[in-house]
CSV table of C-alpha atoms and ligand atoms in Angstrom, one decimal:
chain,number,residue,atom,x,y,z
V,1,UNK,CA,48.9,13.7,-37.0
V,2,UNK,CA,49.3,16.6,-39.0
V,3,UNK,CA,52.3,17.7,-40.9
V,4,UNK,CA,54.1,19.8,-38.1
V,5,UNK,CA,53.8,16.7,-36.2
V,6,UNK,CA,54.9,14.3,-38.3
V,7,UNK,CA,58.0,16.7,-39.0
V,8,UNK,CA,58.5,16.9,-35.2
V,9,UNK,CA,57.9,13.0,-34.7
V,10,UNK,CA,60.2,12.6,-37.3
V,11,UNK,CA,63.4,14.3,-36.2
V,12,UNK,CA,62.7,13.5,-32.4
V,13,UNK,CA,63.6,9.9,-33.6
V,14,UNK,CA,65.4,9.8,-36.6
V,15,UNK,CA,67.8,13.2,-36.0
V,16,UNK,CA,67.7,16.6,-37.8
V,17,UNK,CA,66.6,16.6,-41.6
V,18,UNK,CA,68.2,18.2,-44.4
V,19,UNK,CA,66.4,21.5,-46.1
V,20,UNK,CA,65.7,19.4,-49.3
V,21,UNK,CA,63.8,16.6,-47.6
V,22,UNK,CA,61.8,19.9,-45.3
V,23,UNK,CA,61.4,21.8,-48.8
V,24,UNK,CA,60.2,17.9,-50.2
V,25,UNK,CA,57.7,17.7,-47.3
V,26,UNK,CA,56.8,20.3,-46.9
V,27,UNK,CA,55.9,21.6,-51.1
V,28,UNK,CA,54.5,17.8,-51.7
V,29,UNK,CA,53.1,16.0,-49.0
V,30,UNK,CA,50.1,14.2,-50.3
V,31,UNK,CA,47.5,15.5,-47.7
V,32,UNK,CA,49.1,18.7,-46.9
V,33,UNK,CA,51.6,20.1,-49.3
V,34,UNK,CA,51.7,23.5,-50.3
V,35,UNK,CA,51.5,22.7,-54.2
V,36,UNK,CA,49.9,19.6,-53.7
V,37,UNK,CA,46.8,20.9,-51.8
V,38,UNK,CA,46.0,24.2,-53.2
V,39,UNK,CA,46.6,26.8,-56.1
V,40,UNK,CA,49.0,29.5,-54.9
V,41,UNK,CA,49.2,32.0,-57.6
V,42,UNK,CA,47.6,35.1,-58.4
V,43,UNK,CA,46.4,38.2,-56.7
V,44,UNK,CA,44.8,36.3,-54.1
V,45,UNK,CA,47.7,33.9,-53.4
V,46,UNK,CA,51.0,33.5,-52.3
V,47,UNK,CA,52.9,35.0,-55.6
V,48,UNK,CA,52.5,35.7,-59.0
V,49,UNK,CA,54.8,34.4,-62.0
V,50,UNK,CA,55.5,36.4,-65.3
V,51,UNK,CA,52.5,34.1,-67.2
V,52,UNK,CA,50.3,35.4,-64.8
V,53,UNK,CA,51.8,39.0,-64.9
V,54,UNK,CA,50.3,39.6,-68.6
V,55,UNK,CA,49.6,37.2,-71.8
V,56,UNK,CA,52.7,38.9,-73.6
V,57,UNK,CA,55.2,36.4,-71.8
V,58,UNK,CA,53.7,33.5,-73.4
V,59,UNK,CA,53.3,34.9,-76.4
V,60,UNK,CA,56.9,35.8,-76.8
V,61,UNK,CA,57.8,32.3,-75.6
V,62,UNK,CA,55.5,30.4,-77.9
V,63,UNK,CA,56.4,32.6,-81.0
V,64,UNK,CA,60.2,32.0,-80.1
V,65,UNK,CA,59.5,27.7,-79.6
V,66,UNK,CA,57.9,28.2,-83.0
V,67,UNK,CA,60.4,29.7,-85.4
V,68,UNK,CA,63.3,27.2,-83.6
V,69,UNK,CA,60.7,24.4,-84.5
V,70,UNK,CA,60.6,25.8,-88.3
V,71,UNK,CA,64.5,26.3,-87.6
V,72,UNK,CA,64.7,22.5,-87.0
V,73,UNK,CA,63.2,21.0,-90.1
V,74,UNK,CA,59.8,21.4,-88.1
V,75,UNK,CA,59.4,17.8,-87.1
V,76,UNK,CA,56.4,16.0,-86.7
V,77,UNK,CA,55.1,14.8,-84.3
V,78,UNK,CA,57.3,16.9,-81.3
V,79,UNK,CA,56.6,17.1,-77.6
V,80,UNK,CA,55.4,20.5,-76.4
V,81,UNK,CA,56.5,20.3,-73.0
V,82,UNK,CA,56.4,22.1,-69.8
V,83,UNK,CA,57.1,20.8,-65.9
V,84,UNK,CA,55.5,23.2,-63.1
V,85,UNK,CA,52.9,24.5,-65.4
V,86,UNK,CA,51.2,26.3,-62.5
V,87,UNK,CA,47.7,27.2,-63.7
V,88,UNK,CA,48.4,26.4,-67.1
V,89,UNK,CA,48.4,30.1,-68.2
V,90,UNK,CA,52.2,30.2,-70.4
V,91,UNK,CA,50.6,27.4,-72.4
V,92,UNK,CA,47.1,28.6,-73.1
V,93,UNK,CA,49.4,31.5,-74.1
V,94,UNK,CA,52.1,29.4,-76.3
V,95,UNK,CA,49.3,27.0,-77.7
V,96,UNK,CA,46.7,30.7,-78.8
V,97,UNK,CA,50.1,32.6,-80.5
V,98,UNK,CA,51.2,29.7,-82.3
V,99,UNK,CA,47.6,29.2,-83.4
V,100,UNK,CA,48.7,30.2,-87.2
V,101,UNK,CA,52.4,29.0,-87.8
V,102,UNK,CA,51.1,26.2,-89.7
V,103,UNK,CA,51.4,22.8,-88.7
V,104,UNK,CA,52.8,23.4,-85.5
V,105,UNK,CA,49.6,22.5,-83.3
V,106,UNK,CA,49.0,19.2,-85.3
V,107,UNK,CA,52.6,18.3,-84.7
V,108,UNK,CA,52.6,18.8,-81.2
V,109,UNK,CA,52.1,16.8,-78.3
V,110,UNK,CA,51.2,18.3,-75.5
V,111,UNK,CA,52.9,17.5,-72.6
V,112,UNK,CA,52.7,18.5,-68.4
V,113,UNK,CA,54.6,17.0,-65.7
V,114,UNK,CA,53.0,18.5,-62.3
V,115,UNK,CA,53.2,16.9,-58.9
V,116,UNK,CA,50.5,18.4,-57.4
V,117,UNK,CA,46.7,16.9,-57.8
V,118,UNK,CA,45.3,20.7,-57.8
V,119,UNK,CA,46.9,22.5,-60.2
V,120,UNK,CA,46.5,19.2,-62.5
V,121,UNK,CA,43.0,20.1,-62.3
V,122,UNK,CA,43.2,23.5,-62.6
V,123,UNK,CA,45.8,23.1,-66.1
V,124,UNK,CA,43.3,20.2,-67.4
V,125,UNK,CA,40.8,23.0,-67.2
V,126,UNK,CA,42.8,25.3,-69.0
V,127,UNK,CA,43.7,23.3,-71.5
V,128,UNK,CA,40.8,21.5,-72.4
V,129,UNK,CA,40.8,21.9,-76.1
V,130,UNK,CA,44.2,20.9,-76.7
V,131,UNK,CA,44.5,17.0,-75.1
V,132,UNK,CA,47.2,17.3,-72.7
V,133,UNK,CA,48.8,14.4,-71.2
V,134,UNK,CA,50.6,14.3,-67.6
V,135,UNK,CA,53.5,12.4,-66.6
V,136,UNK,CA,55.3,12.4,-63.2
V,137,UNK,CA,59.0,12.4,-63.7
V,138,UNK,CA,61.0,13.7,-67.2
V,139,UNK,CA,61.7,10.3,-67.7
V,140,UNK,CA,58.2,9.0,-68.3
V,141,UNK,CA,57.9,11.6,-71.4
V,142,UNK,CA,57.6,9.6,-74.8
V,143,UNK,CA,60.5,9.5,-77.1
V,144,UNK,CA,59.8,12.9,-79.4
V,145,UNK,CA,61.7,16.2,-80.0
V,146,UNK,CA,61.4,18.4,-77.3
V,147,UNK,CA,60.3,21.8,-77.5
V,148,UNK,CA,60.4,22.9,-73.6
V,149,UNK,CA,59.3,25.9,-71.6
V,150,UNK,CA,59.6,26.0,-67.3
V,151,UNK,CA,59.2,29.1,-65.7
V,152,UNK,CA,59.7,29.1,-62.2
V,153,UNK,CA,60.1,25.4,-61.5
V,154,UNK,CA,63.2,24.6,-61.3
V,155,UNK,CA,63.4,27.6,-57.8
V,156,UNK,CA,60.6,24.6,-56.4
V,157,UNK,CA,63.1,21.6,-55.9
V,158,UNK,CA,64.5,20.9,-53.0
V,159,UNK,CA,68.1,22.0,-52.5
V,160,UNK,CA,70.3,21.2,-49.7
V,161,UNK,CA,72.8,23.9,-48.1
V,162,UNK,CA,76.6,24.4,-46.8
V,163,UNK,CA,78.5,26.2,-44.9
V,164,UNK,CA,82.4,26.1,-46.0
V,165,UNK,CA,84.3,25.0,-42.7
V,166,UNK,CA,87.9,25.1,-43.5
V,167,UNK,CA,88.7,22.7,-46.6
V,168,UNK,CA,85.5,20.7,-45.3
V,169,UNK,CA,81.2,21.5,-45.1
V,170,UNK,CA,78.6,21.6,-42.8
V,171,UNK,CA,75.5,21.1,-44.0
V,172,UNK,CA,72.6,23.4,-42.9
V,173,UNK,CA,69.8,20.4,-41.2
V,174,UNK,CA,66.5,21.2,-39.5
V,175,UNK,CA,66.5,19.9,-36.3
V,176,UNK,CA,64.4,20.6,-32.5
V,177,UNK,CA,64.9,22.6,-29.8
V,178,UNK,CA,62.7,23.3,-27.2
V,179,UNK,CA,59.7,21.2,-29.3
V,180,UNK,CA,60.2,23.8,-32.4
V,181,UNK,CA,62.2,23.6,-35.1
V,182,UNK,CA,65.2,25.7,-35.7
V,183,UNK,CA,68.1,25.2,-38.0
V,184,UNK,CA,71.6,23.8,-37.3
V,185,UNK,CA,74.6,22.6,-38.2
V,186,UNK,CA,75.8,18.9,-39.5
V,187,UNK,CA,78.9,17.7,-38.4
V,188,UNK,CA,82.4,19.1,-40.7
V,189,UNK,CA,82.9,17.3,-43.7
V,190,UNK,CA,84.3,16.6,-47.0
V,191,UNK,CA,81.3,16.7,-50.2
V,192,UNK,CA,83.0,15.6,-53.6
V,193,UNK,CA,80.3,18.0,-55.2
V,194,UNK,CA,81.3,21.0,-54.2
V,195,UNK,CA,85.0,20.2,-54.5
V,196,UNK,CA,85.4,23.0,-57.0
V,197,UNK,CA,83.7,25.7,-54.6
V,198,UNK,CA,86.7,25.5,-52.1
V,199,UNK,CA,88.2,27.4,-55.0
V,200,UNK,CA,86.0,31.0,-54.8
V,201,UNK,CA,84.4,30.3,-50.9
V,202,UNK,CA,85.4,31.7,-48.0
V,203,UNK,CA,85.7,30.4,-44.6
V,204,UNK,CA,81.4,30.7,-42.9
V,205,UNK,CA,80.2,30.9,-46.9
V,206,UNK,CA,76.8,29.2,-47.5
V,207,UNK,CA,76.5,27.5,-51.1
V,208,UNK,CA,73.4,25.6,-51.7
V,209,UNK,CA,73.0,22.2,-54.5
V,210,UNK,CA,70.1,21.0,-56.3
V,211,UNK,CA,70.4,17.2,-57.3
V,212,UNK,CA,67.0,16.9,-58.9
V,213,UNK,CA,67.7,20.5,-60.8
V,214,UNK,CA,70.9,19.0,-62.3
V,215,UNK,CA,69.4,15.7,-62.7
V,216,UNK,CA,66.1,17.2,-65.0
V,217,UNK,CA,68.7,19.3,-66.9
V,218,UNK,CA,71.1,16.4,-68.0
V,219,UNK,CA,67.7,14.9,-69.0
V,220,UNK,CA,66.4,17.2,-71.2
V,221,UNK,CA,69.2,18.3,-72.5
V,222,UNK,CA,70.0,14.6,-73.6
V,223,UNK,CA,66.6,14.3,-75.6
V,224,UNK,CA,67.8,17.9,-77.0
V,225,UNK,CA,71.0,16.2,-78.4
V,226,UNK,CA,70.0,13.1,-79.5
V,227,UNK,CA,65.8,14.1,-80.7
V,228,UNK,CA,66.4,18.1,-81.6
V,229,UNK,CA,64.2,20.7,-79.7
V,230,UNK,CA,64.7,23.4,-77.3
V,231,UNK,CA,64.6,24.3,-74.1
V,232,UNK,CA,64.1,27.8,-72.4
V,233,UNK,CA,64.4,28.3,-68.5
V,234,UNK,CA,63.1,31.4,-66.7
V,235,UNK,CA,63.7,31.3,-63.0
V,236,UNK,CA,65.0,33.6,-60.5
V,237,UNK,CA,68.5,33.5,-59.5
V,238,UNK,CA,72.1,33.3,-61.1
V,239,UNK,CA,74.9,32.1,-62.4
V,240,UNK,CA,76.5,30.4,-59.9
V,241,UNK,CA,75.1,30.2,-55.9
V,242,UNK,CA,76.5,31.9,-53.2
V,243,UNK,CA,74.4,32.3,-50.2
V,244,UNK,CA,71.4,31.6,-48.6
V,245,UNK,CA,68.6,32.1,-50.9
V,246,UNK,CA,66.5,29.3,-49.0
V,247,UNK,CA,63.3,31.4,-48.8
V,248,UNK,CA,59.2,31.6,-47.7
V,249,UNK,CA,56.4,33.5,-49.6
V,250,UNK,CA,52.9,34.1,-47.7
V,251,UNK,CA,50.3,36.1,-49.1
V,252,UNK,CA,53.1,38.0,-51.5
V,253,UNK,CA,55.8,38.7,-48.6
V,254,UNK,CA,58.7,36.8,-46.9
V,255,UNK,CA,57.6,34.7,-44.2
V,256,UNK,CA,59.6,32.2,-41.8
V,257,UNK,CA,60.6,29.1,-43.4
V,258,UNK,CA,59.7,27.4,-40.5
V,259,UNK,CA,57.0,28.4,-39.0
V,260,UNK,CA,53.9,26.8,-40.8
V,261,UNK,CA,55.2,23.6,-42.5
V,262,UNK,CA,53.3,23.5,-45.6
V,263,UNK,CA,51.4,26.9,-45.8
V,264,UNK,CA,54.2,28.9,-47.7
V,265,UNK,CA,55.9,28.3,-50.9
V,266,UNK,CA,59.4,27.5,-49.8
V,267,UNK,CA,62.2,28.2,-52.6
V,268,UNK,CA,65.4,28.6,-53.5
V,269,UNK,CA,67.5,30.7,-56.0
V,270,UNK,CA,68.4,28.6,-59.1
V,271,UNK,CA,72.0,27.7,-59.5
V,272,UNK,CA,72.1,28.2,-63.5
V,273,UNK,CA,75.3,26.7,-64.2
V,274,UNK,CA,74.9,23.8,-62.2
V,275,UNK,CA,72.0,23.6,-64.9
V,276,UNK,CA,74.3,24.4,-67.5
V,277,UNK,CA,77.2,22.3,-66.8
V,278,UNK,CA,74.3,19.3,-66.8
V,279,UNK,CA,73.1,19.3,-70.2
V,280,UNK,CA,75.3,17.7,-72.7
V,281,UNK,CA,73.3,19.8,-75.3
V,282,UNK,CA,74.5,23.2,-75.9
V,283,UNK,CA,73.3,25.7,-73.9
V,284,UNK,CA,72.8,29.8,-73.9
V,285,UNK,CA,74.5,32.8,-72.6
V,286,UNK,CA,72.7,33.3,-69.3
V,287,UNK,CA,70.5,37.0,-69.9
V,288,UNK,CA,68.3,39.1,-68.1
V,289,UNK,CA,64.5,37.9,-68.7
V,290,UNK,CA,64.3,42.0,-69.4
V,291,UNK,CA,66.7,41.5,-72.6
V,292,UNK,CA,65.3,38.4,-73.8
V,293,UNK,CA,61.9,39.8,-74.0
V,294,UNK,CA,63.2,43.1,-75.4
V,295,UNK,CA,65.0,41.0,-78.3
V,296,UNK,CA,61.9,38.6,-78.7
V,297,UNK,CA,59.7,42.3,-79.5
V,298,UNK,CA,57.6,42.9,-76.0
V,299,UNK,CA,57.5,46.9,-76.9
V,300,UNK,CA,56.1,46.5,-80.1
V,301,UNK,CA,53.7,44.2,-78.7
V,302,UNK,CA,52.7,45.9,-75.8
V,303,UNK,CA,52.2,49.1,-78.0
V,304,UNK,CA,49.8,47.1,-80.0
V,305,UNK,CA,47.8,45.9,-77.1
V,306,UNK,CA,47.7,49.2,-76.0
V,307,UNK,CA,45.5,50.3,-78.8
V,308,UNK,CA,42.8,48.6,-77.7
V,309,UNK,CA,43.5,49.4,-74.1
V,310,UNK,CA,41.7,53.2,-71.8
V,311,UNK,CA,41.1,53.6,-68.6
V,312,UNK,CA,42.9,51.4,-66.1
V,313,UNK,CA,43.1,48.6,-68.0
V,314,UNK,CA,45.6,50.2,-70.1
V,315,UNK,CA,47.5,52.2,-67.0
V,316,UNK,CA,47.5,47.8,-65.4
V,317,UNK,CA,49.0,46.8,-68.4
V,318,UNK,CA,51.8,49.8,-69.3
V,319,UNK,CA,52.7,48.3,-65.6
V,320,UNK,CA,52.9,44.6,-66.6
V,321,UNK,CA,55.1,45.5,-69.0
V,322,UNK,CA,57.3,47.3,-67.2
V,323,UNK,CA,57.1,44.7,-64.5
V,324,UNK,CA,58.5,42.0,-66.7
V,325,UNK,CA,61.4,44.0,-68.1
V,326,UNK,CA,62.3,46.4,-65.8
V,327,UNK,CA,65.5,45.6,-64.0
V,328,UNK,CA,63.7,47.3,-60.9
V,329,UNK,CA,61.2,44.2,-61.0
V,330,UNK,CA,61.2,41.1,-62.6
V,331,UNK,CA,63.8,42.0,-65.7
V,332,UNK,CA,67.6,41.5,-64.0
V,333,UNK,CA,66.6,39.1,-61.0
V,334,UNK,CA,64.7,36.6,-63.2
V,335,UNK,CA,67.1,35.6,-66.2
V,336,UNK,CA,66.7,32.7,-69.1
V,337,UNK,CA,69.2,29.9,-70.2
V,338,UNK,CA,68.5,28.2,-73.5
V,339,UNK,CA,69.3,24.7,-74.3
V,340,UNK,CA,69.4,23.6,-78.4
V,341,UNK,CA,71.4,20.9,-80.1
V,342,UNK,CA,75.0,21.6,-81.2
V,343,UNK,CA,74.7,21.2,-84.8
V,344,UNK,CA,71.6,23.9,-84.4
V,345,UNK,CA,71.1,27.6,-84.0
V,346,UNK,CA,69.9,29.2,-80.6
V,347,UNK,CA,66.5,30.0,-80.5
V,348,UNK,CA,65.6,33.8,-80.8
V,349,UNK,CA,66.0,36.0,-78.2
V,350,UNK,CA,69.4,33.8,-77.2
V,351,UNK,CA,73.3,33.7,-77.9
V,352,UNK,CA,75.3,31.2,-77.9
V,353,UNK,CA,78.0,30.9,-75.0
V,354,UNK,CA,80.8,30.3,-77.2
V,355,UNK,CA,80.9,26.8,-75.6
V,356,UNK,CA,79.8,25.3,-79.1
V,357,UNK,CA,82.3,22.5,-80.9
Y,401,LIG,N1,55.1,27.8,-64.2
Y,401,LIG,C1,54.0,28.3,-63.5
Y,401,LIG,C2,53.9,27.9,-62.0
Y,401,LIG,C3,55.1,28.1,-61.2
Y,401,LIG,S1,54.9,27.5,-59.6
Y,401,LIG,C4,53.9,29.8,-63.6
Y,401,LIG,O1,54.9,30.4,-64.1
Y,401,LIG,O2,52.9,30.4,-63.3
Y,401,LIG,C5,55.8,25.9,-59.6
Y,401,LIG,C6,55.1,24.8,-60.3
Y,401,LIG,O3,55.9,23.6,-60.2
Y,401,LIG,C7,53.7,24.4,-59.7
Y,401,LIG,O4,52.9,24.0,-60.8
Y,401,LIG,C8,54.1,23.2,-58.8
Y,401,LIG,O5,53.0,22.4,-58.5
Y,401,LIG,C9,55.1,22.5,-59.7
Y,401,LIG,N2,56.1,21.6,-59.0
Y,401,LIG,C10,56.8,21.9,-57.9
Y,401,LIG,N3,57.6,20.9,-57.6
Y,401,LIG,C11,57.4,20.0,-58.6
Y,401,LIG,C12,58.0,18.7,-58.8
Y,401,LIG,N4,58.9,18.1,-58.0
Y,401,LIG,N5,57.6,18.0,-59.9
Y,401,LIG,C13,56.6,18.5,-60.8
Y,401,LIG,N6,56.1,19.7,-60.6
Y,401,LIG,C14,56.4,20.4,-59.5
């Protein structure tokens, strides 16, 4: 049976599904997955990701990870960390512009956590010359400091959805009708989690929750607290949810959620403070990915590229740089929260949220 059958067998005898358990099936089934059976990114795939846009977006990162590293006493050895690392791109990119801060690459240890068997293969390529090691779950990462990067991972995990029903939810379920799948409505109820969204919701409001997003920050932002390290989110979305942002990309466009279980990357915008609210470390001022790479120096670093650059290669990358800052593209939608210890600074590019003791 393939996966649309199995999805169909599945609710014709157990009863509609929530969207995190379709987004789960659909993103990691072992034999037909979106991630775990292909690499999506790139011209030729489904979307592309800042890393991929142009080299300056790891360069910045890595550079930043790097003075907060020398910030911190520069501890040895330190986990160099990064869930969802896609093609492995950001870290080639962190691991070749920290290539002279010295003593940072024999300190680190390189560490991926990816669920899906392709893009392992694809990263272990990438990273050949620099030993990483793969873990499934945050959990399973060895006891170090934690210097951290995600971009666009956390939007991947599965989140479920309500709709605000008097003091009471219903959640949004996938369920059958007519042997397809359509969405519908659980029945009304009380959730203890989104007790404090009956205070800024209106009656028919959708608001969506990520339990494993929560659950990953709390993690690393306990190894943050207690180890020392830093941790720097990129991802699309805001500061707190509202709406449906549940949401299919096929070959670079929107497509129907539920049409092809399994075909399109399926996401949802990330919930930030439900991210920041998790951490007991300190955490950032949510910013604009545009600002953050402004203060980190992406125009004096483009300008240099530049230099070397004629023709259309320089015209494609005058255009990646202005599609990672502009507010038009990438630079107000995608925005960055920092986590560091209390008793440290923020890493560059970051302020503090005035949440400090
Ligand atoms: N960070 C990369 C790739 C982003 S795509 C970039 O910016 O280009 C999302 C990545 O997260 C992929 O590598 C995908 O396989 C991985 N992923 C999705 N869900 C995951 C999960 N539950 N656990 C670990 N990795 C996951």
């Amino acid at each position: 049976m393939n996966l649309t059958e199995r999805l169909h067998r599945r609710i014709a005898t157990q009863g509609p599904i929530t969207l995190a358990d379709y987004m789960t099936a659909c993103l990691l089934d072992p034999a037909e997955g979106y991630y775990t059976t292909r690499d999506p990114l790139g011209a030729a795939g489904d979307f592309i990701t800042a890393p991929e846009v142009s080299q300056m977006f790891g360069e910045l990162l890595g550079l930043a990870l790097a003075q907060s590293w020398l910030d911190q006493g520069a501890p040895a050895p330190f986990l160099l960390a990064e869930p969802g690392p896609g093609r492995g791109t950001l870290m080639a990119d962190i691991l070749r512009a920290t290539r002279a801060v010295p003593g940072f690459h024999d300190a680190a240890r390189l560490c991926l956590i990816e669920a899906s068997p392709a893009l392992q293969a694809v990263q272990a390529a990438t990273l050949r010359d620099h030993a990483p090691s793969w873990v499934d779950r945050m959990d399973d990462m060895p006891d170090l400091p934690l210097f951290l990067v995600a971009n666009e991972f956390f939007d991947a995990l599965p989140v479920r959805q309500f709709r605000r029903d008097g003091p009471a939810w219903r959640e949004v379920m996938i369920a059958l009708r007519d042997d397809a799948l359509t969405f519908g409505l659980g029945p009304s109820a009380p959730v203890a989690a989104l007790a404090h969204r009956l205070e800024d919701t209106a009656e028919g409001d959708v608001v969506e929750i990520c339990a494993p997003a929560a659950a990953i920050a709390a993690e690393i932002g306990q190894r943050i607290e207690t180890r020392g390290g830093v941790a720097l989110i990129f991802d699309y979305g805001d500061w707190r949810s509202l709406g449906d942002t549940f949401q299919a990309m096929r070959g670079h466009g929107h497509a129907d959620p539920l049409a092809d279980p399994g075909k399109a990357d399926l996401t949802a915008h990330v919930d930030f403070e439900a991210l920041a609210t998790s951490t007991p470390s300190a955490h950032s001022l949510l910013t604009p990915q545009g600002v953050v790479l402004e203060r980190l120096g992406i125009t004096a670093r483009a300008q240099r590229l530049a230099e070397g650059l004629t023709g259309s290669a320089r015209d494609a990358h005058i255009a990646a740089h202005r599609r990672l800052t502009h507010p038009a593209e990438m630079g107000s939608l995608f925005k960055a929260l920092a986590f560091y210890p209390r008793r440290a600074a923020p890493p560059p590019g970051f302020e503090a949220a005035g949440n400090r003791p």
